[in-house]
């Protein structure tokens, strides 16, 4: 029965039964997840009709505009590390400008003319800023050492604004503890405060039907196949906890888990369960092959697959954000997106084109009224546990 329902159910991520290879006898990955060449991944892979449909729906684009944007994002993703190297110590960050369809690289005002020419020669646009990326990262690191009250929902470096942005729940902005935190944060470096409607929370859920995996009475979503299992969110289960699938049968065990500080975990696969490099499209789009894990720049489009709300798309808003969840758990190095999510979507796949990005951690809002969601980058999880992404 598991095999007959494989295509329809898919286990809300990409652990699939009756797939390409058995756990433990997986083929070698096309390339190491942390060093996959951009030219070896998606340049020659046409976008699926389903992905283009989702882009049209969630971004209000025509089919041609969606195709052009995906092609421009692939170019920007491959260009970013080249432009970063050319910028050297003058590098102030980078982001994808969706309106212009180009990568923008910030350079400090003291950048040598030769450096400016070298960055422009890569094809990137240049913007002059006051603070380098290293200075902004150092300021954020100083904020990371502060104890955040519940009214502060997170903070991150915003390269396009050349500042550290601190998000505060609007109704809590006048709170004394929040004001004290902001005063100390401003001492750390350039800081801008933004009001948000509510505090983020993780997206685990109690046991309900659907295409989940279960740990005790918690339902979460599978992220990405690795050789020997899959990666997911750490808050979904602790090391040693058993995992069962949509049909109640035993899948495997959490081999490693981290939460808070990070929100990462991986689960071993056995008992007849199989893995393939696929993210489930839930009938909204075709199931997506995973071909690598090149990091999408800020401003790029990104989509999420989860067992509650299935397939939704949005934009990468920030990298390396520290999030203060409503239960007091602080998680570092998360990527912020405009994609919605709901309870049960935790651990699910974030993918840009055919490149794995990360696993759903938490957020605020829902897929009826909108919201924002954070994910733990997949390359950090792979490096943390010494895993290899299973790619097509």
Coordinates of C-alpha atoms in Angstrom, one line a residue:
X1 CA 0.0 0.0 0.0
X2 CA 2.8 2.3 0.7
X3 CA 4.1 2.0 -2.8
X4 CA 0.8 2.4 -4.5
X5 CA 0.2 5.8 -2.7
X6 CA 3.8 7.0 -3.2
X7 CA 3.1 9.6 -5.9
X8 CA 0.0 11.0 -4.2
X9 CA 1.2 11.3 -0.7
X10 CA 4.9 11.8 -1.0
X11 CA 5.3 12.3 2.8
X12 CA 5.2 16.1 2.6
X13 CA 8.8 16.7 1.6
X14 CA 10.9 14.2 -0.2
X15 CA 11.2 11.0 1.6
X16 CA 9.5 8.7 -0.9
X17 CA 8.8 5.0 -0.9
X18 CA 9.5 2.8 -3.9
X19 CA 11.8 5.5 -5.3
X20 CA 15.1 5.4 -7.1
X21 CA 17.4 3.9 -4.5
X22 CA 17.2 2.1 -1.2
X23 CA 18.5 3.8 1.9
X24 CA 22.1 2.7 2.5
X25 CA 22.7 1.9 -1.2
X26 CA 22.3 5.5 -2.6
X27 CA 24.3 6.6 -5.6
X28 CA 27.0 9.2 -5.2
X29 CA 25.9 12.8 -5.1
X30 CA 26.5 14.8 -8.3
X31 CA 28.6 17.2 -6.2
X32 CA 29.3 18.1 -2.6
X33 CA 26.4 20.2 -1.3
X34 CA 28.5 23.1 -0.1
X35 CA 30.5 23.4 -3.3
X36 CA 28.2 22.6 -6.2
X37 CA 29.1 24.6 -9.3
X38 CA 26.3 26.9 -10.5
X39 CA 27.0 25.9 -14.1
X40 CA 26.5 22.3 -13.2
X41 CA 23.1 22.6 -11.6
X42 CA 20.2 24.4 -13.1
X43 CA 21.5 26.5 -16.1
X44 CA 20.3 24.0 -18.6
X45 CA 17.2 22.8 -16.8
X46 CA 13.9 24.3 -18.1
X47 CA 11.4 25.4 -15.4
X48 CA 8.5 23.1 -15.0
X49 CA 5.0 24.3 -16.1
X50 CA 3.8 23.9 -12.5
X51 CA 6.6 26.1 -11.1
X52 CA 5.8 28.8 -13.7
X53 CA 2.2 28.5 -12.7
X54 CA 3.1 29.0 -9.0
X55 CA 5.3 32.0 -9.9
X56 CA 2.5 33.6 -11.9
X57 CA 0.0 33.0 -9.0
X58 CA 2.2 34.2 -6.1
X59 CA 4.0 37.1 -7.9
X60 CA 1.4 38.3 -10.3
X61 CA 3.6 37.6 -13.3
X62 CA 3.0 36.6 -16.9
X63 CA 4.4 33.3 -18.1
X64 CA 7.2 35.1 -20.0
X65 CA 8.0 37.3 -16.9
X66 CA 8.2 34.2 -14.7
X67 CA 10.6 32.6 -17.1
X68 CA 12.8 35.7 -17.3
X69 CA 12.9 36.1 -13.6
X70 CA 13.9 32.5 -13.0
X71 CA 16.7 32.8 -15.6
X72 CA 17.9 36.1 -14.1
X73 CA 17.9 34.6 -10.6
X74 CA 20.0 31.6 -11.8
X75 CA 22.5 34.0 -13.3
X76 CA 22.6 36.1 -10.1
X77 CA 23.1 33.1 -7.9
X78 CA 26.1 32.0 -10.0
X79 CA 27.5 35.5 -10.2
X80 CA 27.4 36.4 -6.5
X81 CA 30.5 34.5 -5.2
X82 CA 32.5 35.9 -8.2
X83 CA 31.4 39.5 -7.5
X84 CA 32.1 39.0 -3.7
X85 CA 35.6 37.9 -4.4
X86 CA 36.2 40.9 -6.7
X87 CA 34.9 43.3 -4.0
X88 CA 37.4 42.0 -1.4
X89 CA 37.3 44.0 1.9
X90 CA 35.1 46.7 0.4
X91 CA 32.2 44.2 0.1
X92 CA 29.1 45.6 1.7
X93 CA 26.6 42.8 0.8
X94 CA 24.6 41.8 -2.2
X95 CA 21.0 41.2 -3.3
X96 CA 18.9 40.4 -6.3
X97 CA 17.0 43.4 -7.7
X98 CA 13.8 41.8 -9.1
X99 CA 12.7 44.9 -10.9
X100 CA 16.0 45.2 -12.8
X101 CA 16.6 41.5 -13.0
X102 CA 20.2 42.0 -11.8
X103 CA 22.5 41.3 -8.9
X104 CA 23.5 44.5 -6.9
X105 CA 26.7 44.5 -4.9
X106 CA 27.3 47.1 -2.2
X107 CA 30.8 48.6 -2.0
X108 CA 32.1 50.9 0.8
X109 CA 32.9 54.5 -0.2
X110 CA 36.7 53.9 0.2
X111 CA 36.7 51.1 -2.4
X112 CA 39.6 51.6 -4.9
X113 CA 38.5 52.5 -8.4
X114 CA 40.1 49.2 -9.6
X115 CA 37.8 47.3 -7.2
X116 CA 34.7 49.1 -8.5
X117 CA 35.8 48.3 -12.1
X118 CA 36.4 44.6 -11.2
X119 CA 33.0 44.2 -9.6
X120 CA 31.3 45.9 -12.6
X121 CA 33.2 43.7 -14.9
X122 CA 31.5 40.6 -13.4
X123 CA 28.1 42.0 -14.6
X124 CA 26.9 43.1 -11.2
X125 CA 25.5 46.6 -10.5
X126 CA 27.3 48.6 -7.8
X127 CA 25.9 50.7 -4.9
X128 CA 28.1 52.7 -2.6
X129 CA 27.5 52.3 1.2
X130 CA 29.0 53.4 4.4
X131 CA 29.5 50.1 6.3
X132 CA 31.1 46.9 5.0
X133 CA 29.4 43.6 5.4
X134 CA 32.1 42.6 7.9
X135 CA 31.2 45.7 10.1
X136 CA 27.5 44.9 9.9
X137 CA 28.1 41.2 10.8
X138 CA 30.2 42.3 13.8
X139 CA 27.4 44.7 14.9
X140 CA 24.8 41.9 14.6
X141 CA 27.1 39.5 16.5
X142 CA 27.2 42.1 19.4
X143 CA 23.4 42.2 19.4
X144 CA 23.4 38.4 19.4
X145 CA 25.0 38.5 22.8
X146 CA 22.1 40.5 24.3
X147 CA 19.1 38.9 26.1
X148 CA 16.0 39.7 24.0
X149 CA 12.6 40.2 25.7
X150 CA 9.5 38.6 24.2
X151 CA 8.6 41.8 22.4
X152 CA 11.7 41.7 20.2
X153 CA 11.1 39.1 17.5
X154 CA 14.4 39.1 15.7
X155 CA 17.3 40.9 14.1
X156 CA 19.3 40.6 10.9
X157 CA 21.7 42.5 8.6
X158 CA 19.9 44.3 5.7
X159 CA 22.6 44.9 3.1
X160 CA 20.4 47.0 0.9
X161 CA 19.7 49.4 3.8
X162 CA 23.3 49.0 5.1
X163 CA 22.1 48.5 8.7
X164 CA 21.1 45.9 11.3
X165 CA 17.3 45.7 11.4
X166 CA 15.6 44.8 14.7
X167 CA 12.0 43.7 14.5
X168 CA 9.8 44.6 17.4
X169 CA 6.1 43.5 17.9
X170 CA 4.2 46.7 17.4
X171 CA 2.1 46.4 20.5
X172 CA 5.2 45.8 22.7
X173 CA 7.3 48.7 21.3
X174 CA 6.8 50.9 24.4
X175 CA 7.6 48.1 26.8
X176 CA 10.5 49.1 29.1
X177 CA 12.4 45.8 28.5
X178 CA 12.1 46.4 24.7
X179 CA 13.3 49.9 25.0
X180 CA 16.3 48.9 27.1
X181 CA 17.2 46.2 24.5
X182 CA 17.0 48.7 21.7
X183 CA 19.1 51.2 23.5
X184 CA 21.8 48.6 24.0
X185 CA 21.4 47.3 20.4
X186 CA 22.0 50.8 19.1
X187 CA 25.3 50.9 20.9
X188 CA 26.4 47.8 18.9
X189 CA 26.4 49.7 15.6
X190 CA 24.0 50.9 12.9
X191 CA 20.6 49.7 13.9
X192 CA 17.1 50.4 12.5
X193 CA 13.9 49.3 14.2
X194 CA 10.9 47.9 12.4
X195 CA 7.5 47.1 13.8
X196 CA 5.9 43.7 13.0
X197 CA 2.4 42.5 13.7
X198 CA 3.1 39.5 15.9
X199 CA 5.9 37.3 17.2
X200 CA 7.1 34.3 15.2
X201 CA 6.4 30.8 16.4
X202 CA 7.5 27.4 15.3
X203 CA 5.2 25.4 12.9
X204 CA 4.9 22.0 14.6
X205 CA 1.4 20.6 15.2
X206 CA -0.5 17.9 17.0
X207 CA -1.3 14.7 15.2
X208 CA -3.7 15.2 12.3
X209 CA -4.3 13.5 9.0
X210 CA -2.4 14.3 5.8
X211 CA 1.1 13.4 4.5
X212 CA 3.3 14.0 7.6
X213 CA 5.9 12.4 9.7
X214 CA 5.2 11.9 13.3
X215 CA 7.2 12.0 16.5
X216 CA 5.0 11.3 19.4
X217 CA 2.1 13.6 19.1
X218 CA 3.9 16.1 16.9
X219 CA 3.5 16.3 13.2
X220 CA 6.1 17.9 11.0
X221 CA 7.2 17.9 7.4
X222 CA 10.2 16.2 5.7
X223 CA 12.8 18.5 4.3
X224 CA 15.4 17.0 1.9
X225 CA 16.8 13.6 1.3
X226 CA 20.4 12.9 2.3
X227 CA 22.4 9.8 1.9
X228 CA 20.9 7.6 4.6
X229 CA 17.9 9.6 5.6
X230 CA 16.4 13.1 5.5
X231 CA 16.9 16.5 7.2
X232 CA 14.2 18.5 9.0
X233 CA 13.7 20.9 11.8
X234 CA 15.3 20.3 15.2
X235 CA 12.3 21.4 17.2
X236 CA 10.3 18.5 15.8
X237 CA 12.1 15.9 17.8
X238 CA 15.2 15.1 19.9
X239 CA 18.0 12.7 19.2
X240 CA 16.9 9.1 19.8
X241 CA 13.2 9.8 19.1
X242 CA 11.4 7.4 16.8
X243 CA 9.7 8.6 13.6
X244 CA 6.7 7.2 11.8
X245 CA 5.2 8.0 8.4
X246 CA 1.8 8.9 7.1
X247 CA 0.7 5.3 7.3
X248 CA 1.9 4.8 10.9
X249 CA 4.8 2.6 9.9
X250 CA 8.2 3.1 11.4
X251 CA 10.6 5.2 9.3
X252 CA 13.7 5.6 11.5
X253 CA 15.2 7.6 14.3
X254 CA 16.4 11.2 14.9
X255 CA 20.2 10.8 14.8
X256 CA 20.9 14.4 15.6
X257 CA 18.9 17.4 16.6
X258 CA 19.5 21.0 17.7
X259 CA 17.0 23.5 19.1
X260 CA 17.2 26.3 20.1
X261 CA 20.4 28.1 18.9
X262 CA 20.0 26.2 15.7
X263 CA 16.8 24.5 14.3
X264 CA 18.3 21.5 12.5
X265 CA 18.0 17.7 12.7
X266 CA 18.4 14.6 10.6
X267 CA 16.5 11.3 10.6
X268 CA 17.9 7.9 9.6
X269 CA 15.8 5.9 7.2
X270 CA 15.1 2.1 7.3
X271 CA 12.4 -0.5 7.6
X272 CA 11.7 -0.5 3.8
X273 CA 11.5 3.3 3.4
X274 CA 13.4 4.8 0.5
X275 CA 14.6 8.3 -0.5
X276 CA 14.8 10.2 -3.7
X277 CA 15.9 13.8 -4.5
X278 CA 12.4 15.2 -4.9
X279 CA 10.3 18.0 -3.3
X280 CA 6.6 17.3 -3.4
X281 CA 4.6 19.7 -5.5
X282 CA 1.2 18.6 -4.0
X283 CA -0.5 18.8 -7.4
X284 CA 0.0 22.6 -7.5
X285 CA 3.3 22.1 -9.4
X286 CA 5.1 19.0 -10.6
X287 CA 7.3 17.3 -8.1
X288 CA 10.6 19.2 -8.1
X289 CA 14.0 17.5 -8.6
X290 CA 16.8 18.6 -6.3
X291 CA 20.0 19.2 -8.2
X292 CA 22.1 21.1 -5.7
X293 CA 22.1 23.6 -2.8
X294 CA 23.5 26.9 -4.3
X295 CA 22.3 29.7 -2.0
X296 CA 19.7 32.0 -3.5
X297 CA 20.5 35.7 -2.9
X298 CA 18.2 38.2 -1.1
X299 CA 15.5 39.3 -3.5
X300 CA 15.3 35.9 -5.3
X301 CA 12.0 33.9 -5.5
X302 CA 11.7 30.9 -3.3
X303 CA 9.0 28.2 -2.7
X304 CA 8.1 26.0 0.2
X305 CA 6.5 22.5 0.4
X306 CA 4.9 21.4 3.7
X307 CA 2.3 18.9 4.9
X308 CA -0.3 21.5 6.0
X309 CA -0.4 24.2 3.4
X310 CA 1.4 22.4 0.6
X311 CA 3.1 24.6 -2.0
X312 CA 3.6 28.4 -1.6
X313 CA 6.1 30.8 -3.0
X314 CA 7.6 34.2 -2.0
X315 CA 10.9 36.1 -1.8
X316 CA 14.1 35.7 0.2
X317 CA 14.1 38.8 2.5
X318 CA 17.3 38.3 4.6
X319 CA 20.1 35.9 5.4
X320 CA 21.6 35.1 8.9
X321 CA 18.8 36.5 11.0
X322 CA 18.5 35.8 14.7
X323 CA 14.9 35.0 15.7
X324 CA 13.4 35.3 19.1
X325 CA 10.4 32.9 19.1
X326 CA 7.4 33.6 21.2
X327 CA 8.3 30.8 23.6
X328 CA 11.6 32.4 24.3
X329 CA 13.7 30.1 22.1
X330 CA 16.4 32.1 20.2
X331 CA 17.6 30.6 16.9
X332 CA 20.5 31.9 14.9
X333 CA 21.5 32.0 11.2
X334 CA 18.0 31.7 9.8
X335 CA 16.9 32.9 6.4
X336 CA 13.8 35.2 6.3
X337 CA 11.2 34.8 3.5
X338 CA 7.8 36.3 2.6
X339 CA 6.4 32.8 2.2
X340 CA 3.5 31.8 4.4
X341 CA 3.3 28.7 6.5
X342 CA 1.1 27.1 9.2
X343 CA 1.5 24.5 12.0
X344 CA 2.6 21.1 10.6
X345 CA 4.8 22.7 7.9
X346 CA 7.8 22.7 10.2
X347 CA 10.8 20.9 8.7
X348 CA 9.5 21.2 5.2
X349 CA 11.5 22.1 2.1
X350 CA 12.5 25.5 0.9
X351 CA 13.7 25.4 -2.7
X352 CA 14.7 28.0 -5.3
X353 CA 14.4 26.6 -8.8
X354 CA 16.1 23.2 -8.4
X355 CA 18.4 24.2 -5.6
X356 CA 17.7 23.1 -2.0
X357 CA 17.7 26.1 0.4
X358 CA 16.6 25.0 3.9
X359 CA 14.0 23.5 6.2
X360 CA 11.1 25.4 7.6
X361 CA 11.6 26.7 11.2
X362 CA 8.8 29.1 12.1
X363 CA 7.2 32.4 11.4
X364 CA 4.1 34.5 11.9
X365 CA 0.8 34.7 10.1
X366 CA -0.9 32.1 7.9
X367 CA -1.6 31.2 4.3
X368 CA -5.0 32.9 4.4
X369 CA -3.9 36.4 5.5
X370 CA -0.2 36.2 4.7
X371 CA 2.9 36.2 6.9
X372 CA 6.6 35.6 7.0
X373 CA 8.6 32.4 7.5
X374 CA 12.2 31.5 8.4
X375 CA 14.2 28.5 7.4
X376 CA 17.4 26.9 8.6
X377 CA 19.8 26.8 5.6
X378 CA 20.3 23.2 4.4
X379 CA 24.1 23.6 3.9
X380 CA 24.5 24.4 7.5
X381 CA 22.6 21.3 8.5
X382 CA 24.7 19.2 6.1
X383 CA 27.9 20.6 7.4
X384 CA 26.8 20.2 11.0
X385 CA 26.1 16.5 10.8
X386 CA 28.5 15.5 8.0
X387 CA 25.7 14.7 5.5
X388 CA 25.6 14.6 1.8
X389 CA 22.5 16.0 0.0
X390 CA 20.9 13.4 -2.3
X391 CA 20.7 15.1 -5.8
X392 CA 19.4 14.2 -9.2

